[in-house]
Short mmCIF file of N, CA, C and O in Angstrom, two decimals:
data_model
loop_
_atom_site.label_atom_id
_atom_site.label_comp_id
_atom_site.label_asym_id
_atom_site.label_seq_id
_atom_site.Cartn_x
_atom_site.Cartn_y
_atom_site.Cartn_z
N UNK A 1 55.11 -31.25 15.60
CA UNK A 1 55.93 -30.24 14.94
C UNK A 1 55.36 -28.84 15.18
O UNK A 1 56.12 -27.89 15.28
N UNK A 2 54.02 -28.74 15.26
CA UNK A 2 53.41 -27.44 15.56
C UNK A 2 53.78 -27.01 16.97
O UNK A 2 54.07 -25.84 17.23
N UNK A 3 53.80 -27.98 17.88
CA UNK A 3 54.14 -27.70 19.28
C UNK A 3 55.58 -27.20 19.38
O UNK A 3 55.86 -26.26 20.11
N UNK A 4 56.49 -27.80 18.62
CA UNK A 4 57.90 -27.39 18.65
C UNK A 4 58.03 -25.97 18.12
O UNK A 4 58.70 -25.13 18.70
N UNK A 5 57.34 -25.67 17.04
CA UNK A 5 57.39 -24.32 16.46
C UNK A 5 56.84 -23.30 17.46
O UNK A 5 57.40 -22.21 17.61
N UNK A 6 55.76 -23.64 18.15
CA UNK A 6 55.17 -22.74 19.14
C UNK A 6 56.15 -22.50 20.28
O UNK A 6 56.33 -21.37 20.74
N UNK A 7 56.81 -23.55 20.75
CA UNK A 7 57.79 -23.42 21.82
C UNK A 7 58.95 -22.51 21.41
O UNK A 7 59.41 -21.68 22.19
N UNK A 8 59.41 -22.63 20.17
CA UNK A 8 60.51 -21.80 19.68
C UNK A 8 60.09 -20.34 19.65
O UNK A 8 60.82 -19.46 20.12
N UNK A 9 58.91 -20.06 19.12
CA UNK A 9 58.41 -18.68 19.05
C UNK A 9 58.27 -18.12 20.46
O UNK A 9 58.66 -16.99 20.75
N UNK A 10 57.73 -18.93 21.38
CA UNK A 10 57.55 -18.48 22.76
C UNK A 10 58.89 -18.14 23.42
O UNK A 10 59.04 -17.11 24.04
N UNK A 11 59.90 -19.03 23.22
CA UNK A 11 61.22 -18.77 23.79
C UNK A 11 61.83 -17.49 23.21
O UNK A 11 62.43 -16.71 23.93
N UNK A 12 61.65 -17.29 21.89
CA UNK A 12 62.18 -16.08 21.28
C UNK A 12 61.48 -14.84 21.85
O UNK A 12 62.11 -13.83 22.10
N UNK A 13 60.17 -14.95 22.05
CA UNK A 13 59.41 -13.84 22.60
C UNK A 13 59.88 -13.52 24.02
O UNK A 13 60.13 -12.37 24.36
N UNK A 14 60.03 -14.55 24.84
CA UNK A 14 60.50 -14.35 26.22
C UNK A 14 61.89 -13.75 26.22
O UNK A 14 62.18 -12.82 26.96
N UNK A 15 62.77 -14.29 25.39
CA UNK A 15 64.14 -13.78 25.30
C UNK A 15 64.13 -12.32 24.87
O UNK A 15 64.82 -11.48 25.44
N UNK A 16 63.29 -11.99 23.89
CA UNK A 16 63.21 -10.62 23.39
C UNK A 16 62.68 -9.69 24.48
O UNK A 16 63.21 -8.61 24.70
N UNK A 17 61.65 -10.14 25.19
CA UNK A 17 61.06 -9.30 26.23
C UNK A 17 62.03 -9.10 27.40
O UNK A 17 62.04 -8.05 28.02
N UNK A 18 62.80 -10.11 27.70
CA UNK A 18 63.69 -9.98 28.84
C UNK A 18 64.82 -8.99 28.57
O UNK A 18 65.42 -8.46 29.48
N UNK A 19 65.12 -8.72 27.30
CA UNK A 19 66.18 -7.76 26.97
C UNK A 19 65.62 -6.35 26.75
O UNK A 19 66.34 -5.38 26.81
N UNK A 20 64.32 -6.25 26.48
CA UNK A 20 63.72 -4.93 26.22
C UNK A 20 62.54 -4.76 27.18
O UNK A 20 61.44 -5.20 26.90
N UNK A 21 62.78 -4.09 28.30
CA UNK A 21 61.74 -3.97 29.33
C UNK A 21 60.55 -3.14 28.85
O UNK A 21 59.47 -3.23 29.41
N UNK A 22 60.71 -2.33 27.82
CA UNK A 22 59.58 -1.52 27.35
C UNK A 22 58.49 -2.38 26.72
O UNK A 22 57.36 -1.93 26.57
N UNK A 23 58.80 -3.62 26.35
CA UNK A 23 57.81 -4.49 25.72
C UNK A 23 57.05 -5.34 26.73
O UNK A 23 56.11 -6.02 26.36
N UNK A 24 57.49 -5.37 27.97
CA UNK A 24 56.82 -6.19 28.96
C UNK A 24 55.54 -5.48 29.40
O UNK A 24 55.57 -4.35 29.87
N UNK A 25 54.42 -6.15 29.21
CA UNK A 25 53.14 -5.58 29.59
C UNK A 25 52.68 -6.22 30.88
O UNK A 25 52.65 -7.44 31.00
N UNK A 26 52.34 -5.39 31.85
CA UNK A 26 51.79 -5.93 33.08
C UNK A 26 50.46 -5.26 33.35
O UNK A 26 50.21 -4.14 32.90
N UNK A 27 49.63 -5.94 34.07
CA UNK A 27 48.28 -5.43 34.35
C UNK A 27 48.34 -4.24 35.29
O UNK A 27 49.08 -4.24 36.27
N UNK A 28 47.57 -3.23 34.96
CA UNK A 28 47.42 -2.08 35.84
C UNK A 28 45.97 -1.61 35.73
O UNK A 28 45.26 -1.97 34.80
N UNK A 29 45.53 -0.83 36.71
CA UNK A 29 44.13 -0.40 36.74
C UNK A 29 44.06 1.10 36.97
O UNK A 29 44.71 1.63 37.87
N UNK A 30 43.27 1.76 36.15
CA UNK A 30 42.94 3.17 36.33
C UNK A 30 41.42 3.22 36.25
O UNK A 30 40.84 3.32 35.17
N UNK A 31 40.74 3.10 37.37
CA UNK A 31 39.27 2.98 37.40
C UNK A 31 38.71 3.89 38.48
O UNK A 31 39.20 3.90 39.60
N UNK A 32 37.66 4.63 38.14
CA UNK A 32 37.03 5.56 39.06
C UNK A 32 35.53 5.36 39.04
O UNK A 32 34.94 5.14 37.98
N UNK A 33 34.91 5.44 40.21
CA UNK A 33 33.44 5.47 40.32
C UNK A 33 33.09 6.69 41.16
O UNK A 33 33.64 6.86 42.26
N UNK A 34 32.19 7.51 40.67
CA UNK A 34 31.71 8.68 41.40
C UNK A 34 30.20 8.61 41.50
O UNK A 34 29.52 8.36 40.50
N UNK A 35 29.67 8.86 42.69
CA UNK A 35 28.23 8.94 42.91
C UNK A 35 27.96 10.33 43.47
O UNK A 35 28.48 10.67 44.54
N UNK A 36 27.20 11.12 42.75
CA UNK A 36 26.96 12.48 43.21
C UNK A 36 25.93 13.18 42.34
O UNK A 36 25.16 12.55 41.62
N UNK A 37 25.94 14.51 42.43
CA UNK A 37 24.98 15.32 41.68
C UNK A 37 25.71 16.19 40.66
O UNK A 37 26.81 16.69 40.90
N UNK A 38 25.04 16.39 39.54
CA UNK A 38 25.57 17.18 38.43
C UNK A 38 25.51 18.66 38.80
O UNK A 38 24.50 19.14 39.31
N UNK A 39 26.61 19.37 38.54
CA UNK A 39 26.71 20.78 38.92
C UNK A 39 26.14 21.75 37.90
O UNK A 39 25.65 22.82 38.26
N UNK A 40 26.21 21.41 36.62
CA UNK A 40 25.64 22.27 35.59
C UNK A 40 25.27 21.42 34.38
O UNK A 40 25.80 20.32 34.22
N UNK A 41 24.33 21.92 33.58
CA UNK A 41 23.96 21.19 32.36
C UNK A 41 25.22 20.98 31.52
O UNK A 41 26.09 21.84 31.47
N UNK A 42 25.30 19.84 30.84
CA UNK A 42 26.51 19.56 30.05
C UNK A 42 26.65 20.47 28.84
O UNK A 42 25.66 21.02 28.35
N UNK A 43 27.87 20.62 28.41
CA UNK A 43 28.17 21.33 27.17
C UNK A 43 28.87 20.35 26.24
O UNK A 43 29.52 19.42 26.70
N UNK A 44 28.70 20.56 24.94
CA UNK A 44 29.42 19.73 23.97
C UNK A 44 30.42 20.64 23.26
O UNK A 44 30.05 21.70 22.77
N UNK A 45 31.66 20.22 23.25
CA UNK A 45 32.71 21.00 22.60
C UNK A 45 33.35 20.17 21.51
O UNK A 45 33.43 18.95 21.61
N UNK A 46 33.82 20.88 20.50
CA UNK A 46 34.55 20.19 19.43
C UNK A 46 35.73 21.05 19.04
O UNK A 46 35.57 22.20 18.64
N UNK A 47 36.91 20.48 19.20
CA UNK A 47 38.13 21.14 18.77
C UNK A 47 38.38 20.69 17.34
O UNK A 47 38.18 19.52 17.00
N UNK A 48 38.80 21.60 16.51
CA UNK A 48 38.99 21.30 15.09
C UNK A 48 39.86 20.05 14.89
O UNK A 48 40.91 19.91 15.51
N UNK A 49 39.38 19.13 14.08
CA UNK A 49 40.12 17.92 13.78
C UNK A 49 39.97 16.82 14.82
O UNK A 49 40.59 15.78 14.71
N UNK A 50 39.15 17.06 15.84
CA UNK A 50 38.96 16.04 16.89
C UNK A 50 37.48 15.72 17.02
O UNK A 50 36.62 16.47 16.61
N UNK A 51 37.22 14.57 17.66
CA UNK A 51 35.84 14.19 17.93
C UNK A 51 35.25 15.09 19.00
O UNK A 51 35.96 15.57 19.87
N UNK A 52 33.92 15.30 18.97
CA UNK A 52 33.30 16.13 20.00
C UNK A 52 33.37 15.44 21.37
O UNK A 52 33.55 14.23 21.47
N UNK A 53 33.24 16.24 22.42
CA UNK A 53 33.27 15.75 23.79
C UNK A 53 32.17 16.44 24.58
O UNK A 53 31.92 17.63 24.40
N UNK A 54 31.46 15.67 25.41
CA UNK A 54 30.46 16.24 26.32
C UNK A 54 31.14 16.40 27.68
O UNK A 54 31.81 15.48 28.15
N UNK A 55 30.95 17.57 28.29
CA UNK A 55 31.62 17.89 29.56
C UNK A 55 30.60 18.40 30.56
O UNK A 55 29.73 19.21 30.21
N UNK A 56 30.70 17.92 31.80
CA UNK A 56 29.91 18.49 32.88
C UNK A 56 30.67 18.35 34.19
O UNK A 56 31.62 17.59 34.30
N UNK A 57 30.24 19.13 35.18
CA UNK A 57 30.85 19.02 36.51
C UNK A 57 29.93 18.21 37.41
O UNK A 57 28.72 18.12 37.18
N UNK A 58 30.53 17.64 38.43
CA UNK A 58 29.79 16.76 39.33
C UNK A 58 30.36 16.93 40.73
O UNK A 58 31.58 17.07 40.90
N UNK A 59 29.48 16.94 41.73
CA UNK A 59 29.90 17.12 43.12
C UNK A 59 29.74 15.82 43.89
O UNK A 59 28.73 15.12 43.75
N UNK A 60 30.73 15.50 44.72
CA UNK A 60 30.62 14.43 45.70
C UNK A 60 30.82 15.04 47.07
O UNK A 60 31.52 16.05 47.21
N UNK A 61 30.18 14.46 48.08
CA UNK A 61 30.26 14.99 49.44
C UNK A 61 30.82 13.96 50.39
O UNK A 61 30.52 12.78 50.29
N UNK A 62 31.62 14.43 51.33
CA UNK A 62 32.12 13.62 52.44
C UNK A 62 31.55 14.22 53.70
O UNK A 62 31.56 15.45 53.86
N UNK A 63 31.05 13.39 54.61
CA UNK A 63 30.54 13.91 55.88
C UNK A 63 31.20 13.15 57.02
O UNK A 63 31.46 11.95 56.92
N UNK A 64 31.48 13.86 58.11
CA UNK A 64 32.07 13.23 59.29
C UNK A 64 31.70 14.04 60.53
O UNK A 64 31.33 15.20 60.44
N UNK A 65 31.76 13.37 61.66
CA UNK A 65 31.52 14.03 62.95
C UNK A 65 32.86 14.46 63.53
O UNK A 65 33.80 13.67 63.59
N UNK A 66 32.91 15.71 63.97
CA UNK A 66 34.15 16.17 64.61
C UNK A 66 34.02 16.03 66.11
O UNK A 66 32.91 15.93 66.64
N UNK A 67 35.12 16.01 66.78
CA UNK A 67 35.11 15.87 68.23
C UNK A 67 35.02 14.43 68.66
O UNK A 67 34.99 13.51 67.84
N UNK A 68 34.96 14.22 69.95
CA UNK A 68 34.91 12.89 70.54
C UNK A 68 33.47 12.39 70.55
O UNK A 68 32.61 12.98 71.21
N UNK A 69 33.19 11.33 69.84
CA UNK A 69 31.83 10.80 69.72
C UNK A 69 31.31 10.32 71.08
O UNK A 69 30.13 10.41 71.39
N UNK A 70 32.22 9.83 71.95
CA UNK A 70 31.80 9.31 73.26
C UNK A 70 31.34 10.43 74.19
O UNK A 70 30.37 10.29 74.92
N UNK A 71 32.05 11.55 74.20
CA UNK A 71 31.67 12.65 75.10
C UNK A 71 30.60 13.55 74.51
O UNK A 71 29.89 14.22 75.22
N UNK A 72 30.49 13.57 73.21
CA UNK A 72 29.51 14.42 72.55
C UNK A 72 28.87 13.64 71.41
O UNK A 72 29.24 13.80 70.26
N UNK A 73 27.89 12.75 71.74
CA UNK A 73 27.32 11.85 70.72
C UNK A 73 26.72 12.59 69.53
O UNK A 73 26.75 12.10 68.42
N UNK A 74 26.16 13.77 69.78
CA UNK A 74 25.58 14.52 68.66
C UNK A 74 26.72 15.00 67.77
O UNK A 74 26.65 14.89 66.56
N UNK A 75 27.78 15.52 68.38
CA UNK A 75 28.94 15.98 67.63
C UNK A 75 28.58 17.00 66.56
O UNK A 75 27.43 17.17 66.21
N UNK A 76 29.56 17.68 66.06
CA UNK A 76 29.34 18.60 64.95
C UNK A 76 29.57 17.83 63.67
O UNK A 76 30.60 17.19 63.51
N UNK A 77 28.61 17.90 62.77
CA UNK A 77 28.76 17.22 61.49
C UNK A 77 29.42 18.19 60.52
O UNK A 77 28.95 19.32 60.34
N UNK A 78 30.51 17.75 59.93
CA UNK A 78 31.21 18.56 58.92
C UNK A 78 31.01 17.92 57.57
O UNK A 78 30.83 16.71 57.46
N UNK A 79 31.07 18.76 56.54
CA UNK A 79 30.89 18.26 55.17
C UNK A 79 31.89 18.93 54.26
O UNK A 79 32.16 20.12 54.39
N UNK A 80 32.44 18.14 53.36
CA UNK A 80 33.34 18.67 52.34
C UNK A 80 32.80 18.27 50.98
O UNK A 80 32.50 17.10 50.75
N UNK A 81 32.66 19.23 50.10
CA UNK A 81 32.21 18.97 48.73
C UNK A 81 33.42 19.02 47.80
O UNK A 81 34.20 19.96 47.86
N UNK A 82 33.55 18.02 46.96
CA UNK A 82 34.62 17.98 45.96
C UNK A 82 33.99 18.03 44.58
O UNK A 82 33.05 17.29 44.30
N UNK A 83 34.50 18.90 43.73
CA UNK A 83 33.98 19.02 42.36
C UNK A 83 34.88 18.27 41.39
O UNK A 83 36.11 18.31 41.51
N UNK A 84 34.26 17.58 40.45
CA UNK A 84 34.97 16.77 39.46
C UNK A 84 34.53 17.21 38.06
O UNK A 84 33.36 17.53 37.85
N UNK A 85 35.46 17.16 37.14
CA UNK A 85 35.16 17.44 35.73
C UNK A 85 35.02 16.10 35.02
O UNK A 85 35.92 15.25 35.10
N UNK A 86 33.89 15.90 34.35
CA UNK A 86 33.62 14.64 33.66
C UNK A 86 33.59 14.92 32.16
O UNK A 86 32.90 15.83 31.70
N UNK A 87 34.35 14.14 31.39
CA UNK A 87 34.39 14.27 29.93
C UNK A 87 33.98 12.93 29.31
O UNK A 87 34.42 11.88 29.77
N UNK A 88 33.16 13.02 28.27
CA UNK A 88 32.70 11.80 27.60
C UNK A 88 33.00 11.90 26.11
O UNK A 88 32.47 12.77 25.42
N UNK A 89 33.85 10.99 25.64
CA UNK A 89 34.22 10.93 24.23
C UNK A 89 33.48 9.83 23.49
O UNK A 89 33.32 9.90 22.27
N UNK A 90 33.07 8.79 24.20
CA UNK A 90 32.41 7.61 23.61
C UNK A 90 31.15 8.06 22.87
O UNK A 90 30.23 8.61 23.49
N UNK A 91 31.07 7.84 21.55
CA UNK A 91 30.00 8.44 20.72
C UNK A 91 28.57 8.27 21.24
O UNK A 91 27.87 9.26 21.40
N UNK A 92 28.10 7.06 21.51
CA UNK A 92 26.71 6.90 21.95
C UNK A 92 26.47 7.55 23.30
O UNK A 92 25.49 8.27 23.51
N UNK A 93 27.38 7.32 24.24
CA UNK A 93 27.24 7.84 25.59
C UNK A 93 27.34 9.36 25.61
O UNK A 93 26.63 10.03 26.35
N UNK A 94 28.22 9.90 24.79
CA UNK A 94 28.42 11.34 24.70
C UNK A 94 27.11 12.05 24.36
O UNK A 94 26.73 13.04 24.98
N UNK A 95 26.36 11.50 23.40
CA UNK A 95 25.11 12.12 22.96
C UNK A 95 24.00 11.95 23.98
O UNK A 95 23.24 12.88 24.25
N UNK A 96 23.90 10.76 24.58
CA UNK A 96 22.88 10.51 25.62
C UNK A 96 23.11 11.43 26.81
O UNK A 96 22.18 12.03 27.35
N UNK A 97 24.37 11.57 27.22
CA UNK A 97 24.69 12.43 28.36
C UNK A 97 24.34 13.88 28.05
O UNK A 97 23.76 14.58 28.88
N UNK A 98 24.66 14.33 26.84
CA UNK A 98 24.37 15.71 26.47
C UNK A 98 22.87 15.99 26.51
O UNK A 98 22.44 17.05 26.93
N UNK A 99 22.08 15.02 26.09
CA UNK A 99 20.62 15.21 26.03
C UNK A 99 19.94 15.02 27.38
O UNK A 99 18.93 15.66 27.66
N UNK A 100 20.44 14.12 28.24
CA UNK A 100 19.68 13.72 29.43
C UNK A 100 20.28 14.12 30.77
O UNK A 100 19.55 14.14 31.76
N UNK A 101 21.57 14.38 30.83
CA UNK A 101 22.16 14.82 32.10
C UNK A 101 21.74 16.27 32.33
O UNK A 101 21.84 17.10 31.44
N UNK A 102 21.23 16.56 33.53
CA UNK A 102 20.77 17.91 33.86
C UNK A 102 21.35 18.32 35.20
O UNK A 102 21.63 17.49 36.06
N UNK A 103 21.48 19.62 35.40
CA UNK A 103 21.92 20.15 36.68
C UNK A 103 21.05 19.58 37.80
O UNK A 103 19.83 19.58 37.69
N UNK A 104 21.68 19.07 38.84
CA UNK A 104 20.95 18.50 39.98
C UNK A 104 20.69 17.01 39.88
O UNK A 104 20.32 16.38 40.86
N UNK A 105 20.86 16.42 38.69
CA UNK A 105 20.63 14.98 38.53
C UNK A 105 21.61 14.18 39.39
O UNK A 105 22.78 14.55 39.51
N UNK A 106 21.12 13.10 39.96
CA UNK A 106 21.99 12.19 40.72
C UNK A 106 22.43 11.09 39.77
O UNK A 106 21.60 10.39 39.19
N UNK A 107 23.75 10.95 39.61
CA UNK A 107 24.29 9.99 38.65
C UNK A 107 25.47 9.23 39.24
O UNK A 107 26.14 9.71 40.15
N UNK A 108 25.67 8.03 38.72
CA UNK A 108 26.86 7.25 39.00
C UNK A 108 27.69 7.27 37.73
O UNK A 108 27.21 6.88 36.66
N UNK A 109 28.91 7.75 37.83
CA UNK A 109 29.81 7.84 36.68
C UNK A 109 30.96 6.86 36.89
O UNK A 109 31.55 6.81 37.97
N UNK A 110 31.25 6.06 35.86
CA UNK A 110 32.39 5.15 35.89
C UNK A 110 33.34 5.54 34.76
O UNK A 110 32.89 5.88 33.67
N UNK A 111 34.62 5.46 35.04
CA UNK A 111 35.58 5.82 34.00
C UNK A 111 37.00 5.73 34.52
O UNK A 111 37.30 4.94 35.41
N UNK A 112 37.87 6.59 33.97
CA UNK A 112 39.27 6.59 34.37
C UNK A 112 39.74 8.02 34.61
O UNK A 112 39.16 8.98 34.07
N UNK A 113 40.78 8.15 35.40
CA UNK A 113 41.38 9.46 35.66
C UNK A 113 42.31 9.84 34.53
O UNK A 113 43.04 9.00 34.00
N UNK A 114 42.29 11.12 34.18
CA UNK A 114 43.20 11.62 33.16
C UNK A 114 43.77 12.94 33.66
O UNK A 114 43.03 13.80 34.14
N UNK A 115 45.08 13.08 33.56
CA UNK A 115 45.75 14.31 33.97
C UNK A 115 46.29 14.99 32.73
O UNK A 115 46.99 14.38 31.94
N UNK A 116 45.95 16.24 32.56
CA UNK A 116 46.41 16.95 31.38
C UNK A 116 46.81 18.37 31.71
O UNK A 116 46.73 18.82 32.85
N UNK A 117 47.24 19.07 30.69
CA UNK A 117 47.61 20.47 30.82
C UNK A 117 46.92 21.28 29.76
O UNK A 117 46.60 20.78 28.69
N UNK A 118 46.67 22.54 30.08
CA UNK A 118 46.16 23.46 29.08
C UNK A 118 46.72 24.84 29.40
O UNK A 118 47.24 25.09 30.48
N UNK A 119 46.63 25.73 28.43
CA UNK A 119 47.08 27.11 28.63
C UNK A 119 45.84 27.98 28.71
O UNK A 119 45.00 27.98 27.80
N UNK A 120 45.69 28.72 29.81
CA UNK A 120 44.49 29.55 29.99
C UNK A 120 44.57 30.84 29.18
O UNK A 120 45.56 31.08 28.47
N UNK A 121 43.54 31.67 29.30
CA UNK A 121 43.46 32.89 28.48
C UNK A 121 44.56 33.90 28.81
O UNK A 121 44.88 34.76 28.02
N UNK A 122 45.18 33.77 30.00
CA UNK A 122 46.30 34.64 30.38
C UNK A 122 47.65 34.02 30.04
O UNK A 122 48.68 34.47 30.52
N UNK A 123 47.59 32.96 29.22
CA UNK A 123 48.80 32.26 28.77
C UNK A 123 49.56 31.58 29.92
O UNK A 123 50.77 31.47 29.87
N UNK A 124 48.80 31.15 30.93
CA UNK A 124 49.39 30.44 32.06
C UNK A 124 49.09 28.95 31.90
O UNK A 124 47.96 28.57 31.65
N UNK A 125 50.12 28.13 32.06
CA UNK A 125 49.95 26.68 31.94
C UNK A 125 49.28 26.16 33.21
O UNK A 125 49.71 26.45 34.32
N UNK A 126 48.21 25.41 33.04
CA UNK A 126 47.43 24.88 34.17
C UNK A 126 47.30 23.36 34.08
O UNK A 126 47.31 22.81 33.00
N UNK A 127 47.16 22.73 35.24
CA UNK A 127 46.92 21.29 35.32
C UNK A 127 45.41 21.06 35.32
O UNK A 127 44.67 21.85 35.91
N UNK A 128 44.96 19.99 34.70
CA UNK A 128 43.53 19.65 34.71
C UNK A 128 43.39 18.16 34.96
O UNK A 128 44.02 17.35 34.29
N UNK A 129 42.57 17.82 35.96
CA UNK A 129 42.25 16.42 36.23
C UNK A 129 40.83 16.18 35.75
O UNK A 129 39.92 16.94 36.09
N UNK A 130 40.64 15.15 34.94
CA UNK A 130 39.34 14.87 34.34
C UNK A 130 39.00 13.40 34.52
O UNK A 130 39.89 12.56 34.49
N UNK A 131 37.72 13.12 34.70
CA UNK A 131 37.24 11.74 34.68
C UNK A 131 36.78 11.48 33.24
O UNK A 131 35.88 12.16 32.75
N UNK A 132 37.41 10.54 32.55
CA UNK A 132 36.98 10.14 31.21
C UNK A 132 35.94 9.04 31.41
O UNK A 132 36.29 7.90 31.73
N UNK A 133 34.66 9.40 31.25
CA UNK A 133 33.57 8.46 31.56
C UNK A 133 33.35 7.47 30.44
O UNK A 133 33.38 7.83 29.26
N UNK A 134 33.12 6.20 30.83
CA UNK A 134 32.72 5.19 29.85
C UNK A 134 31.37 4.58 30.20
O UNK A 134 30.87 3.73 29.49
N UNK A 135 30.78 5.02 31.32
CA UNK A 135 29.45 4.55 31.71
C UNK A 135 28.82 5.58 32.64
O UNK A 135 29.50 6.14 33.50
N UNK A 136 27.52 5.81 32.46
CA UNK A 136 26.76 6.69 33.36
C UNK A 136 25.46 5.99 33.70
O UNK A 136 24.76 5.51 32.80
N UNK A 137 25.15 5.94 34.99
CA UNK A 137 23.88 5.37 35.43
C UNK A 137 23.08 6.51 36.04
O UNK A 137 23.54 7.19 36.96
N UNK A 138 21.88 6.72 35.51
CA UNK A 138 21.00 7.79 35.99
C UNK A 138 20.22 7.27 37.18
O UNK A 138 19.51 6.27 37.07
N UNK A 139 20.33 7.93 38.33
CA UNK A 139 19.70 7.45 39.56
C UNK A 139 18.45 8.23 39.94
O UNK A 139 17.67 7.77 40.75
N UNK A 140 18.29 9.43 39.44
CA UNK A 140 17.09 10.19 39.79
C UNK A 140 16.86 11.30 38.79
O UNK A 140 17.71 11.63 38.00
N UNK A 141 15.67 11.87 38.90
CA UNK A 141 15.38 13.08 38.13
C UNK A 141 16.01 14.26 38.85
O UNK A 141 16.64 14.13 39.88
N UNK A 142 15.74 15.43 38.33
CA UNK A 142 16.24 16.67 38.92
C UNK A 142 15.83 16.76 40.39
O UNK A 142 14.71 16.44 40.76
N UNK A 143 16.72 17.25 41.22
CA UNK A 143 16.47 17.33 42.67
C UNK A 143 15.31 18.27 42.99
O UNK A 143 14.65 18.12 44.02
N UNK A 144 15.01 19.23 42.15
CA UNK A 144 13.95 20.20 42.44
C UNK A 144 12.54 19.65 42.25
O UNK A 144 11.58 20.29 42.59
N UNK A 145 12.42 18.50 41.66
CA UNK A 145 11.09 17.93 41.50
C UNK A 145 10.90 17.32 40.13
O UNK A 145 11.59 17.70 39.18
N UNK A 146 10.00 16.39 40.06
CA UNK A 146 9.81 15.64 38.82
C UNK A 146 8.88 16.35 37.83
O UNK A 146 8.73 15.93 36.72
N UNK A 147 8.22 17.41 38.27
CA UNK A 147 7.25 18.06 37.38
C UNK A 147 7.89 19.16 36.53
O UNK A 147 7.19 19.85 35.82
N UNK A 148 9.19 19.34 36.62
CA UNK A 148 9.83 20.39 35.84
C UNK A 148 10.35 19.84 34.53
O UNK A 148 10.70 18.74 34.40
#
């Protein structure tokens, strides 16, 4: 009798979901991993009525050889640096990052992409892409040396 009741509920659920597509949940992934160096010491901000957030910038580099590798094995090496904004809301991680992330530190950041809007000081609406971090792995001390 429990099995029959379960089957009835399941059929009702399927029937309900098939008529309302907004209730159908399917798996999706929004996952980012960045390995790079911190651009500036983090800041902690708090907007009234919201939880504080730790924010820092981070650089990743792409390198490639230009030209034909066969005719010019040395080739010219080109590099592109991309800057990312990292925000941390998770309470424990937010505080650890604020205290220990330093300019020049090499870190691995894991999280998700977030696209938002804000209005700048000139009242212009701007787009902002942010990595919402849920994990940070510290890979080295400051690039300038361990004695600082």
